[in-house]
Short mmCIF file of C-alpha atoms and ligand atoms in Angstrom, two decimals:
data_model
loop_
_atom_site.label_atom_id
_atom_site.label_comp_id
_atom_site.label_asym_id
_atom_site.label_seq_id
_atom_site.Cartn_x
_atom_site.Cartn_y
_atom_site.Cartn_z
CA MET O 1 4.70 6.34 -28.66
CA ARG O 2 1.27 4.78 -29.15
CA ILE O 3 -0.78 5.19 -25.96
CA GLY O 4 -4.20 3.92 -24.91
CA LEU O 5 -6.32 5.47 -22.14
CA LEU O 6 -8.14 3.62 -19.35
CA GLY O 7 -10.98 5.61 -17.78
CA THR O 8 -13.80 7.89 -18.89
CA GLY O 9 -14.38 9.99 -15.75
CA PRO O 10 -13.89 13.72 -15.21
CA TRP O 11 -10.08 13.55 -15.08
CA ALA O 12 -9.86 11.44 -18.22
CA ARG O 13 -11.93 14.15 -19.96
CA LEU O 14 -10.24 17.21 -18.46
CA ALA O 15 -6.61 16.13 -18.68
CA HIS O 16 -5.71 12.72 -20.10
CA ALA O 17 -7.64 12.68 -23.37
CA PRO O 18 -6.85 16.29 -24.38
CA GLY O 19 -3.26 15.88 -23.15
CA LEU O 20 -2.74 12.76 -25.24
CA ALA O 21 -4.38 14.34 -28.29
CA ALA O 22 -2.27 17.51 -28.01
CA HIS O 23 1.18 15.92 -27.80
CA GLN O 24 3.15 15.88 -31.05
CA ARG O 25 5.17 12.72 -30.37
CA VAL O 26 2.32 10.60 -29.03
CA ASP O 27 -0.27 8.65 -30.96
CA PHE O 28 -3.53 8.56 -28.95
CA ALA O 29 -4.75 5.06 -29.82
CA GLY O 30 -8.11 4.86 -28.04
CA VAL O 31 -10.14 4.48 -24.86
CA TRP O 32 -11.28 1.67 -22.58
CA GLY O 33 -13.84 2.17 -19.80
CA ARG O 34 -16.01 -0.15 -17.76
CA ASN O 35 -19.00 1.56 -19.34
CA PRO O 36 -18.64 0.95 -23.10
CA ALA O 37 -21.06 3.77 -23.99
CA LYS O 38 -18.95 6.33 -22.09
CA ALA O 39 -15.78 4.96 -23.69
CA ALA O 40 -17.32 5.24 -27.15
CA GLU O 41 -18.50 8.79 -26.46
CA LEU O 42 -15.05 9.95 -25.28
CA ALA O 43 -13.25 8.12 -28.08
CA SER O 44 -15.52 9.65 -30.73
CA GLU O 45 -14.68 13.17 -29.48
CA TYR O 46 -11.06 12.50 -30.47
CA GLY O 47 -11.68 10.23 -33.47
CA VAL O 48 -9.88 7.32 -31.80
CA ALA O 49 -10.79 3.67 -31.22
CA THR O 50 -12.98 2.25 -28.47
CA TYR O 51 -11.75 -0.93 -26.82
CA ASP O 52 -14.38 -3.17 -25.19
CA ASP O 53 -11.70 -5.45 -23.77
CA VAL O 54 -8.78 -3.98 -21.85
CA ASP O 55 -6.47 -6.75 -23.10
CA ASP O 56 -7.23 -5.73 -26.70
CA LEU O 57 -6.07 -2.21 -25.80
CA PHE O 58 -2.88 -3.56 -24.18
CA ALA O 59 -2.16 -5.60 -27.33
CA ASP O 60 -2.49 -2.54 -29.55
CA VAL O 61 -0.27 0.00 -27.75
CA GLU O 62 3.23 0.63 -26.38
CA ALA O 63 2.05 2.57 -23.31
CA VAL O 64 -1.04 2.88 -21.15
CA ALA O 65 -2.35 6.05 -19.48
CA ILE O 66 -4.64 5.48 -16.48
CA ALA O 67 -7.35 7.79 -15.11
CA LEU O 68 -9.07 5.45 -12.64
CA PRO O 69 -9.52 5.41 -8.84
CA PRO O 70 -6.34 4.20 -7.10
CA ALA O 71 -7.84 0.88 -5.99
CA VAL O 72 -8.72 0.17 -9.63
CA GLN O 73 -5.53 1.60 -11.13
CA GLY O 74 -3.21 -0.65 -9.08
CA PRO O 75 -4.23 -4.08 -10.45
CA LEU O 76 -4.66 -2.80 -14.04
CA ALA O 77 -1.27 -1.04 -13.94
CA LEU O 78 0.37 -4.28 -12.82
CA ARG O 79 -1.31 -6.20 -15.66
CA ALA O 80 -0.22 -3.57 -18.18
CA ALA O 81 3.37 -3.66 -16.89
CA GLN O 82 3.35 -7.46 -17.06
CA ALA O 83 2.16 -7.09 -20.67
CA GLY O 84 5.28 -4.98 -21.37
CA LYS O 85 3.68 -1.51 -21.50
CA HIS O 86 5.16 1.79 -20.35
CA LEU O 87 2.84 3.52 -17.86
CA PHE O 88 1.45 7.04 -17.46
CA LEU O 89 -0.04 6.68 -13.98
CA ASP O 90 -2.16 9.03 -11.94
CA LYS O 91 -1.69 9.80 -8.28
CA PRO O 92 -1.76 7.95 -5.95
CA VAL O 93 -0.35 4.88 -7.74
CA ALA O 94 -2.17 2.53 -5.35
CA LEU O 95 -3.40 2.46 -1.76
CA THR O 96 -0.49 0.41 -0.41
CA ALA O 97 3.25 0.73 -0.91
CA ALA O 98 3.39 -3.06 -1.41
CA GLU O 99 1.10 -2.90 -4.44
CA SER O 100 2.74 0.22 -5.84
CA GLY O 101 6.19 -1.28 -5.28
CA GLU O 102 5.26 -4.41 -7.20
CA ILE O 103 4.25 -2.26 -10.17
CA ALA O 104 7.51 -0.28 -9.94
CA ARG O 105 9.64 -3.44 -9.75
CA THR O 106 7.79 -5.09 -12.66
CA LEU O 107 8.40 -2.00 -14.81
CA SER O 108 12.03 -1.70 -13.78
CA SER O 109 12.91 -5.35 -14.38
CA ALA O 110 11.37 -5.12 -17.88
CA GLY O 111 13.19 -1.85 -18.69
CA LEU O 112 9.86 0.00 -18.99
CA HIS O 113 9.33 3.72 -18.32
CA SER O 114 6.73 5.33 -16.06
CA VAL O 115 5.56 8.69 -14.77
CA VAL O 116 3.10 9.55 -12.04
CA TYR O 117 1.11 12.66 -12.85
CA PHE O 118 1.83 14.91 -9.85
CA THR O 119 0.34 17.72 -11.91
CA ARG O 120 2.02 20.89 -10.61
CA ARG O 121 5.40 19.17 -10.27
CA PHE O 122 5.38 19.03 -14.10
CA LEU O 123 4.86 22.77 -14.52
CA PRO O 124 8.28 24.12 -15.60
CA SER O 125 8.34 27.15 -13.25
CA LEU O 126 7.65 25.04 -10.16
CA ALA O 127 10.06 22.29 -11.25
CA GLY O 128 12.81 24.93 -11.67
CA PHE O 129 12.13 26.41 -8.22
CA LEU O 130 12.30 23.02 -6.50
CA THR O 131 15.55 22.08 -8.27
CA GLU O 132 17.15 25.36 -7.16
CA ALA O 133 15.85 25.07 -3.59
CA ALA O 134 17.14 21.49 -3.31
CA ALA O 135 20.57 22.56 -4.58
CA GLU O 136 20.67 25.49 -2.15
CA GLY O 137 19.91 23.26 0.88
CA GLY O 138 19.75 24.30 4.54
CA TRP O 139 15.96 23.92 4.80
CA VAL O 140 14.70 22.82 8.21
CA GLU O 141 10.95 23.13 7.86
CA ALA O 142 8.13 23.21 5.32
CA ARG O 143 4.46 24.01 5.65
CA VAL O 144 1.93 22.96 3.01
CA ASP O 145 -1.80 23.73 3.15
CA HIS O 146 -3.80 21.96 0.45
CA ALA O 147 -7.34 22.43 1.65
CA GLY O 148 -10.26 22.93 -0.70
CA THR O 149 -13.75 21.66 -1.36
CA ILE O 150 -14.98 19.27 -4.00
CA TYR O 151 -18.57 19.65 -2.88
CA ASP O 152 -19.27 23.09 -4.38
CA GLU O 153 -21.88 23.27 -7.12
CA GLY O 154 -20.76 21.97 -10.49
CA ASN O 155 -17.50 20.47 -9.19
CA PRO O 156 -17.12 17.21 -11.17
CA PHE O 157 -14.95 15.62 -8.45
CA GLY O 158 -17.68 15.84 -5.80
CA GLU O 159 -19.52 12.93 -7.43
CA SER O 160 -16.51 10.63 -7.25
CA PRO O 161 -17.22 7.75 -4.80
CA TRP O 162 -13.58 7.00 -3.97
CA ARG O 163 -12.85 10.65 -3.06
CA ARG O 164 -15.85 10.76 -0.74
CA GLU O 165 -14.56 7.63 0.95
CA MET O 166 -10.79 8.37 1.04
CA GLY O 167 -10.88 12.17 1.47
CA GLY O 168 -8.09 14.71 1.14
CA LEU O 169 -5.33 12.48 2.52
CA TRP O 170 -5.40 10.31 -0.60
CA ASP O 171 -6.72 12.87 -3.09
CA VAL O 172 -4.60 16.00 -2.52
CA GLY O 173 -2.08 14.42 -0.12
CA PRO O 174 0.03 12.97 -2.97
CA HIS O 175 0.58 16.47 -4.40
CA ALA O 176 1.66 17.90 -1.03
CA VAL O 177 4.07 15.05 -0.24
CA ALA O 178 5.56 15.20 -3.75
CA LEU O 179 6.24 18.90 -3.18
CA VAL O 180 8.33 18.60 0.00
CA VAL O 181 10.29 15.38 -0.62
CA PRO O 182 12.57 16.77 -3.38
CA VAL O 183 13.67 19.63 -1.11
CA LEU O 184 13.67 18.14 2.42
CA GLY O 185 14.48 14.54 1.49
CA PRO O 186 12.76 11.18 1.96
CA VAL O 187 10.30 10.77 4.82
CA ALA O 188 11.34 8.66 7.82
CA GLU O 189 8.26 8.89 10.05
CA VAL O 190 4.75 10.31 10.09
CA SER O 191 2.30 11.49 12.70
CA ALA O 192 -1.27 12.28 11.61
CA MET O 193 -4.44 13.62 13.18
CA VAL O 194 -7.89 13.87 11.62
CA ALA O 195 -10.40 16.60 12.48
CA PRO O 196 -13.91 17.55 11.26
CA HIS O 197 -14.32 18.78 7.68
CA ASP O 198 -11.98 16.03 6.41
CA MET O 199 -9.05 18.01 7.85
CA THR O 200 -6.00 15.75 7.98
CA HIS O 201 -2.93 17.21 9.68
CA LEU O 202 0.42 15.52 9.01
CA MET O 203 3.81 15.95 10.60
CA LEU O 204 6.54 14.35 8.49
CA ARG O 205 10.06 13.88 9.82
CA HIS O 206 12.43 13.68 6.86
CA THR O 207 15.64 11.62 6.97
CA THR O 208 17.53 14.94 6.95
CA GLY O 209 15.92 15.82 10.32
CA ALA O 210 13.73 18.51 8.72
CA VAL O 211 10.00 18.50 9.48
CA SER O 212 7.05 19.20 7.18
CA LYS O 213 3.64 20.25 8.48
CA ILE O 214 0.88 19.46 6.00
CA THR O 215 -2.84 20.25 6.17
CA LEU O 216 -5.13 18.43 3.74
CA SER O 217 -8.86 18.47 3.03
CA VAL O 218 -11.38 18.20 0.20
CA ASP O 219 -14.22 19.48 2.39
CA VAL O 220 -13.26 22.78 4.05
CA PRO O 221 -15.79 25.58 4.31
CA PRO O 222 -15.24 27.39 0.97
CA ALA O 223 -14.18 30.63 2.70
CA ALA O 224 -11.32 28.74 4.40
CA ALA O 225 -10.01 27.07 1.21
CA ARG O 226 -6.33 27.65 0.49
CA GLU O 227 -3.35 26.25 -1.36
CA ASP O 228 -0.08 27.50 0.01
CA ALA O 229 3.42 26.11 0.59
CA VAL O 230 6.41 27.68 2.37
CA LEU O 231 10.00 26.61 3.07
CA PHE O 232 11.95 27.80 6.12
CA GLY O 233 15.72 27.52 6.48
CA GLU O 234 19.12 29.17 6.45
CA ALA O 235 18.15 31.14 3.33
CA GLY O 236 15.10 32.53 5.14
CA ILE O 237 11.40 32.09 4.43
CA ARG O 238 10.48 31.27 0.85
CA SER O 239 7.05 30.65 -0.67
CA ILE O 240 6.89 27.76 -3.09
CA PRO O 241 5.38 29.21 -6.27
CA ASN O 242 1.83 28.23 -7.09
CA PRO O 243 1.71 28.63 -10.87
CA ASP O 244 -1.61 28.76 -12.69
CA TRP O 245 -3.13 25.29 -12.80
CA ASP O 246 -2.60 24.18 -16.40
CA PRO O 247 -3.18 20.41 -16.57
CA ILE O 248 -2.58 20.20 -20.33
CA LEU O 249 0.81 21.95 -20.12
CA ALA O 250 1.73 19.68 -17.17
CA TYR O 251 0.47 16.63 -19.09
CA GLY O 252 2.73 17.47 -22.02
CA THR O 253 5.78 17.82 -19.75
CA ALA O 254 4.90 14.54 -18.04
CA LEU O 255 4.64 12.81 -21.44
CA ASP O 256 8.05 14.27 -22.35
CA ALA O 257 9.42 12.70 -19.14
CA LEU O 258 7.84 9.35 -20.04
CA LEU O 259 9.31 9.43 -23.55
CA ALA O 260 12.74 10.37 -22.17
CA GLY O 261 12.71 7.69 -19.46
CA ASP O 262 13.14 10.38 -16.79
CA THR O 263 12.89 8.66 -13.39
CA THR O 264 12.31 11.80 -11.25
CA MET O 265 8.59 11.09 -10.82
CA ASP O 266 8.37 7.46 -11.87
CA ALA O 267 6.47 4.59 -10.22
CA ALA O 268 9.28 4.13 -7.67
CA PHE O 269 8.92 7.76 -6.57
CA GLY O 270 5.12 7.27 -6.56
CA THR O 271 5.66 4.25 -4.28
CA SER O 272 7.58 6.37 -1.77
CA VAL O 273 4.69 8.88 -1.76
CA THR O 274 2.13 6.09 -1.26
CA ALA O 275 4.22 4.77 1.65
CA VAL O 276 3.92 8.15 3.39
CA LEU O 277 0.14 8.26 2.87
CA GLU O 278 -0.25 4.68 4.08
CA ALA O 279 1.79 5.49 7.20
CA ALA O 280 -0.34 8.61 7.74
CA ALA O 281 -3.58 6.60 7.56
CA GLU O 282 -2.15 4.12 10.08
CA SER O 283 -0.99 6.94 12.35
CA ALA O 284 -4.37 8.70 12.25
CA SER O 285 -6.27 5.53 13.15
CA GLY O 286 -3.78 4.28 15.73
CA GLY O 287 -2.85 7.59 17.36
CA ARG O 288 0.90 7.01 17.18
CA VAL O 289 3.97 7.89 15.13
CA VAL O 290 4.50 5.45 12.24
CA THR O 291 7.81 4.66 10.55
CA VAL O 292 7.76 4.84 6.75
CA ALA O 293 8.81 1.55 5.20
CA VAL O 294 9.71 2.74 1.68
CA ARG O 295 11.96 5.75 1.19
N1 NAP T 301 -3.13 14.68 -11.18
C1 NAP T 301 -4.18 15.39 -10.76
O1 NAP T 301 -4.07 16.60 -10.49
C2 NAP T 301 -5.50 14.73 -10.68
C3 NAP T 301 -6.70 15.46 -10.68
C4 NAP T 301 -7.89 14.77 -10.67
C5 NAP T 301 -7.88 13.38 -10.61
N2 NAP T 301 -6.70 12.71 -10.57
C6 NAP T 301 -6.66 11.23 -10.48
O2 NAP T 301 -7.29 10.66 -11.61
C7 NAP T 301 -7.94 9.44 -11.25
C8 NAP T 301 -9.37 9.49 -11.76
O3 NAP T 301 -10.05 10.60 -11.18
P1 NAP T 301 -11.58 10.91 -11.50
O4 NAP T 301 -11.92 12.18 -10.83
O5 NAP T 301 -11.85 10.85 -12.96
O6 NAP T 301 -12.26 9.69 -10.70
P2 NAP T 301 -13.70 9.05 -10.68
O7 NAP T 301 -14.70 10.01 -11.17
O8 NAP T 301 -13.91 8.54 -9.32
O9 NAP T 301 -13.58 7.80 -11.67
C9 NAP T 301 -12.99 7.82 -12.90
C10 NAP T 301 -13.25 6.59 -13.73
O10 NAP T 301 -13.08 5.39 -12.98
C11 NAP T 301 -14.07 4.48 -13.41
N3 NAP T 301 -14.25 3.44 -12.39
C12 NAP T 301 -14.67 3.60 -11.12
N4 NAP T 301 -14.68 2.40 -10.49
C13 NAP T 301 -14.26 1.48 -11.40
C14 NAP T 301 -14.06 0.08 -11.36
N5 NAP T 301 -14.30 -0.63 -10.26
N6 NAP T 301 -13.62 -0.54 -12.49
C15 NAP T 301 -13.38 0.16 -13.61
N7 NAP T 301 -13.55 1.51 -13.71
C16 NAP T 301 -13.99 2.15 -12.61
C17 NAP T 301 -15.27 5.34 -13.62
O11 NAP T 301 -16.19 4.67 -14.43
P3 NAP T 301 -17.74 5.13 -14.54
O12 NAP T 301 -17.73 6.41 -15.32
O13 NAP T 301 -18.38 4.00 -15.25
O14 NAP T 301 -18.23 5.34 -13.14
C18 NAP T 301 -14.62 6.51 -14.35
O15 NAP T 301 -14.40 6.21 -15.71
C19 NAP T 301 -7.79 9.34 -9.73
O16 NAP T 301 -6.73 8.47 -9.42
C20 NAP T 301 -7.40 10.73 -9.28
O17 NAP T 301 -6.54 10.74 -8.14
C21 NAP T 301 -5.53 13.35 -10.61
#
């Protein structure tokens, strides 16, 4: 599959470009970025083309990989889908379920494939654990803490304007929600509370009646940073494994899923995750429980 990359930021450099270059069954066609000099620099590292016009890239590929802020990804993803391209999306797909859903429906009606890069979900050991836990059943509760800092020295994500504005809910929240849904089921309603240090606390009631408690932040005091997830149920208390963060391995597995047309983490699943985050933002600002529209 011939794939072009949109974006030249830290995540395009750390994961997308090397991930595309490393995969045996993918042809990394080239790079588009709003800053042509950055696009040319990244493209030259991999010996691929630079596209000054995003439509020229669309015309030259079968699939598009996107490493752009969610508000920018949404409209470009829709244009790419309308141009008949498979999509390798990053999380979150968009900032509203309506926008994300339109992308998912456009892809589906054209018979196009998609994946959303919920990084750890594509690591084989974690994927295996979640499949087994879902099959076992009987879980009544989950707790996920995904609280770190992007403002430590040398952290490339600390410079990112959209993260500073949107915080942990939209940055790390997609990973946490994507972790609990396969085991506890779709989310019916959300209650959220925001505290200092970008702490966002979510209570999710799943359609199964189970409840997830999720703590998110990209600005905790470094000594309080943690990434931890636990399931509670008839089988007891079980920690969800936290395998070594290997974005290139995960990228390869995600590309395999795209090539195979695997729908487990496609744009429709990404839409259900965005719907939870959107409901959480509404709950936090309105101080009330919000029903999730897309499950
Ligand atoms: N799956 C994961 O684990 C994971 C990890 C990290 C990031 N991500 C996702 O990857 C995406 C990119 O992250 P990042 O850290 O690289 O973000 P970023 O630093 O905020 O921005 C990345 C790129 O977006 C471009 N950009 C910003 N505003 C634009 C606009 N209005 N029009 C066109 N291009 C624009 C930037 O261009 P300039 O260089 O010209 O500013 C840069 O190339 C995000 O959606 C993020 O959630 C996922």
